Structure formats: C-alpha cells, structure tokens
PDB file of C-alpha atoms in Angstrom:
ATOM      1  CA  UNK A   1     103.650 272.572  87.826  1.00  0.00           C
ATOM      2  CA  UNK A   2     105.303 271.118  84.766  1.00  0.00           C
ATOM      3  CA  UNK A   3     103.491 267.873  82.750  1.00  0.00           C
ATOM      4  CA  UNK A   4     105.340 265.420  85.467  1.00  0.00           C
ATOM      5  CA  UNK A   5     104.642 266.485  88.652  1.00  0.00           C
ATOM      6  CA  UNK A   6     100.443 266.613  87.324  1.00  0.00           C
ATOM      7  CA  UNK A   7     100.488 262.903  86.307  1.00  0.00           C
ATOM      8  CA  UNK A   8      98.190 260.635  88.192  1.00  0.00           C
ATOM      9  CA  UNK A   9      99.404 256.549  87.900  1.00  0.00           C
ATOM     10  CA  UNK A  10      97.534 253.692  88.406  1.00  0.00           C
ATOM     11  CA  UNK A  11      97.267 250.146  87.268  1.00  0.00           C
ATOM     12  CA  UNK A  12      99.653 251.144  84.721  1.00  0.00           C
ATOM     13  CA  UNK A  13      97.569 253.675  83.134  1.00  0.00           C
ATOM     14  CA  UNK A  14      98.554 257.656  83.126  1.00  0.00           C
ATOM     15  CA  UNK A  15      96.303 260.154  83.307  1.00  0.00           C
ATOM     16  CA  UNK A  16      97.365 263.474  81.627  1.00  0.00           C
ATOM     17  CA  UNK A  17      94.229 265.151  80.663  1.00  0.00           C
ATOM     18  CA  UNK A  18      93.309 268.508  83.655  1.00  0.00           C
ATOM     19  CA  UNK A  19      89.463 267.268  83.388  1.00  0.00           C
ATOM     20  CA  UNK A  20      90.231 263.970  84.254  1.00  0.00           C
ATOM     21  CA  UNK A  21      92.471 264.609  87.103  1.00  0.00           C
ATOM     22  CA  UNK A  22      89.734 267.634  88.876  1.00  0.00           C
ATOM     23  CA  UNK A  23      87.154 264.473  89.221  1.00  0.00           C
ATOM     24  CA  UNK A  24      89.527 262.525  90.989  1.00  0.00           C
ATOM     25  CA  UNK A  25      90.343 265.516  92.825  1.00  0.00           C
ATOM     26  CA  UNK A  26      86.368 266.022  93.713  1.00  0.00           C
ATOM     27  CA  UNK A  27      85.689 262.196  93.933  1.00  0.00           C
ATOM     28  CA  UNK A  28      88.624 262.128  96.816  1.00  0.00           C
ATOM     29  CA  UNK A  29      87.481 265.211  98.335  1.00  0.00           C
ATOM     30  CA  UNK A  30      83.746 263.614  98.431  1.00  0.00           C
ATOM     31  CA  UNK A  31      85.320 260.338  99.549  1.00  0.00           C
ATOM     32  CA  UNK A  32      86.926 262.144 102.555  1.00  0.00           C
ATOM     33  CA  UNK A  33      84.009 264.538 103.433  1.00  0.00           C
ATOM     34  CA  UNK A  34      81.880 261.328 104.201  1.00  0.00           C
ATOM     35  CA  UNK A  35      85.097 259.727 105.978  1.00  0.00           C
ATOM     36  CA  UNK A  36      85.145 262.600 107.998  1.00  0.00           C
ATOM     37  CA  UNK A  37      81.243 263.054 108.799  1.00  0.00           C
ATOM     38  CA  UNK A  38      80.943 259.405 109.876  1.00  0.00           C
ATOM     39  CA  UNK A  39      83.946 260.216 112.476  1.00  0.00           C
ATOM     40  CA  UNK A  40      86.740 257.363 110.524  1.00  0.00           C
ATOM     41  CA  UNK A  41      89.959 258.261 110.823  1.00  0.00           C
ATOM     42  CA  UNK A  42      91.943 256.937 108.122  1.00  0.00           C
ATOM     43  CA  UNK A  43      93.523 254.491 109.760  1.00  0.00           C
ATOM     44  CA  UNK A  44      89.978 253.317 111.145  1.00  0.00           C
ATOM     45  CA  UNK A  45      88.801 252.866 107.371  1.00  0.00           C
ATOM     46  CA  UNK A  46      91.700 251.346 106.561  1.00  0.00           C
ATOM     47  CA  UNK A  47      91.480 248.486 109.316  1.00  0.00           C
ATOM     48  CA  UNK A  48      87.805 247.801 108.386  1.00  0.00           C
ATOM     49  CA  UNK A  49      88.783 247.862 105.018  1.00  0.00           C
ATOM     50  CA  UNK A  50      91.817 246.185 104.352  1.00  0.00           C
ATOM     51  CA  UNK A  51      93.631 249.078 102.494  1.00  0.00           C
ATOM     52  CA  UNK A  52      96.497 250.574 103.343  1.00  0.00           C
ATOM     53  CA  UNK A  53      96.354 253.839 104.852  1.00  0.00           C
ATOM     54  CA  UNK A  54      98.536 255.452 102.441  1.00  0.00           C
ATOM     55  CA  UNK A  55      96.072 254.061  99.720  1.00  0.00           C
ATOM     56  CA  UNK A  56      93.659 255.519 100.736  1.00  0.00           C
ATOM     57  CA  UNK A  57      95.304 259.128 101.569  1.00  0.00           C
ATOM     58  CA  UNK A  58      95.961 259.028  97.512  1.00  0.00           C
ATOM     59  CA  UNK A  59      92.135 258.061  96.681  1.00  0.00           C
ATOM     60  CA  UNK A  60      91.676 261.142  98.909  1.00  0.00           C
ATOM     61  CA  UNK A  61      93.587 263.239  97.445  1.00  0.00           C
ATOM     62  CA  UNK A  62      92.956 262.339  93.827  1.00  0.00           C
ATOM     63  CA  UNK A  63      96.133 260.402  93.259  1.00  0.00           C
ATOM     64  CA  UNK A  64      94.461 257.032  92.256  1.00  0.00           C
ATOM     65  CA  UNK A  65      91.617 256.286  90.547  1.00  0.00           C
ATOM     66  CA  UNK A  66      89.799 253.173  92.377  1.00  0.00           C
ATOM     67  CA  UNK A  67      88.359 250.464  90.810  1.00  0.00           C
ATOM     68  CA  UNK A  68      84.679 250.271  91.380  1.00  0.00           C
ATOM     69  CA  UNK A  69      84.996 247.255  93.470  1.00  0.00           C
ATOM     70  CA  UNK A  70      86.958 249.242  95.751  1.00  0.00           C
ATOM     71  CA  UNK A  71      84.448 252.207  96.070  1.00  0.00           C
ATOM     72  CA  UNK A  72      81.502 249.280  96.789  1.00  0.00           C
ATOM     73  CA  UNK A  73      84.044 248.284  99.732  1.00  0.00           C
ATOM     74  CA  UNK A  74      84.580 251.648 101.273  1.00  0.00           C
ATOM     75  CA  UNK A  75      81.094 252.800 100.981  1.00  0.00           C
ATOM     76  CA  UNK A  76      79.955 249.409 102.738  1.00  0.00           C
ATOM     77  CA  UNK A  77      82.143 250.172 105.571  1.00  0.00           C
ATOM     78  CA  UNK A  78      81.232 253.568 105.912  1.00  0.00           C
ATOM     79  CA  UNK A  79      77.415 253.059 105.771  1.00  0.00           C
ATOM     80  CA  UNK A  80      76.757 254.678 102.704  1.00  0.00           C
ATOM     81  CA  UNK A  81      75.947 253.806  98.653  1.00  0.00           C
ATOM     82  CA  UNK A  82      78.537 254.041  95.864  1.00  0.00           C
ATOM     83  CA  UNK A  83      76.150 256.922  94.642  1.00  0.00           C
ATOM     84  CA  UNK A  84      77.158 258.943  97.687  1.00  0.00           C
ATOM     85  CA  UNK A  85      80.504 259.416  96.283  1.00  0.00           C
ATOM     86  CA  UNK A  86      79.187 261.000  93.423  1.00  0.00           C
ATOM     87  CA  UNK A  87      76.521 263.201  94.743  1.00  0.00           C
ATOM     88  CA  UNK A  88      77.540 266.966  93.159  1.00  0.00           C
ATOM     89  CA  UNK A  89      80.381 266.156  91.105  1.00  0.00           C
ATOM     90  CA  UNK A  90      79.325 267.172  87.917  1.00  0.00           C
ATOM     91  CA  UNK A  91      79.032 270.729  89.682  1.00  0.00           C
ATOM     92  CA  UNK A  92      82.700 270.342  90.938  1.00  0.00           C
ATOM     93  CA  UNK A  93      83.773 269.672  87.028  1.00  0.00           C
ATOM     94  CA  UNK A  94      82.580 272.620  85.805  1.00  0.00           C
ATOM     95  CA  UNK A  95      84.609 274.871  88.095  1.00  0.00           C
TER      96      UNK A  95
END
C-alpha cells in the first residue's frame, strides 16, 4: 500500500503517521463489537443517531476520526459510556 491509499481524512486534517491510524483501526473495531453485541445494525444506529450509514461504516473501519461529541451520541444510543469505546486499546496499540 503506497503513502496514498493509507491516508485517513477528516475535517481537513490528514493523518499519515501508522500509530495513529491502528487506534482508529481498534477504536472502530471496538465501536462495532458493541454495535454488534447490542444487536444494531448499522442502519439501526444510524436512524437513532442521525448519521449516515456510510459515516458510520468509516468510524468502523477506522476511516474517520469522530469528534468526541459524536462518540457521547453513539454511546448514548447504544446504552453504553464513552469509556466503553476505549476499554483495551492501549493493548491493541502495542500489537
């Protein structure tokens, strides 16, 4: 994969560095696994929470890096804390 295809964009900002882009790897990963284990389909989460589905198939997959405001919105709709995103992902960053 060449230096293009592994940027990340968002909000006009370009994230480059590996480190930065394997924690929004694990963050969407996290964000998914709890998606998944509360039974919300992405289209589900994305009705409750006013994103598009396709936003939220990037957070997922580590494409975008979400404001914190938007993390406080999809953990309120999915029943959990903001802190439950981040549970084991300083393990994840040292693989």
């Amino acid at each position: 994969m060449d230096c293009q295809s592994s940027r990340i964009f968002d909000m006009g900002m370009t994230y480059d560095h590996k480190h930065d882009q394997k924690r929004l790897i694990s963050l969407g990963k996290r964000i998914k696994a709890i998606r998944n284990a509360k039974a919300l389909t992405q289209e589900k989460l994305a009705e409750l929470t006013e994103y598009d589905p396709t936003y939220l198939s990037m957070l997922e997959r580590g494409k975008r890096n979400p404001p914190f405001l938007t993390l406080c919105r999809l953990a309120e709709e999915m029943g959990v804390t903001v802190e439950e995103f981040f549970k084991g992902l300083d393990k994840a960053d040292r693989k």
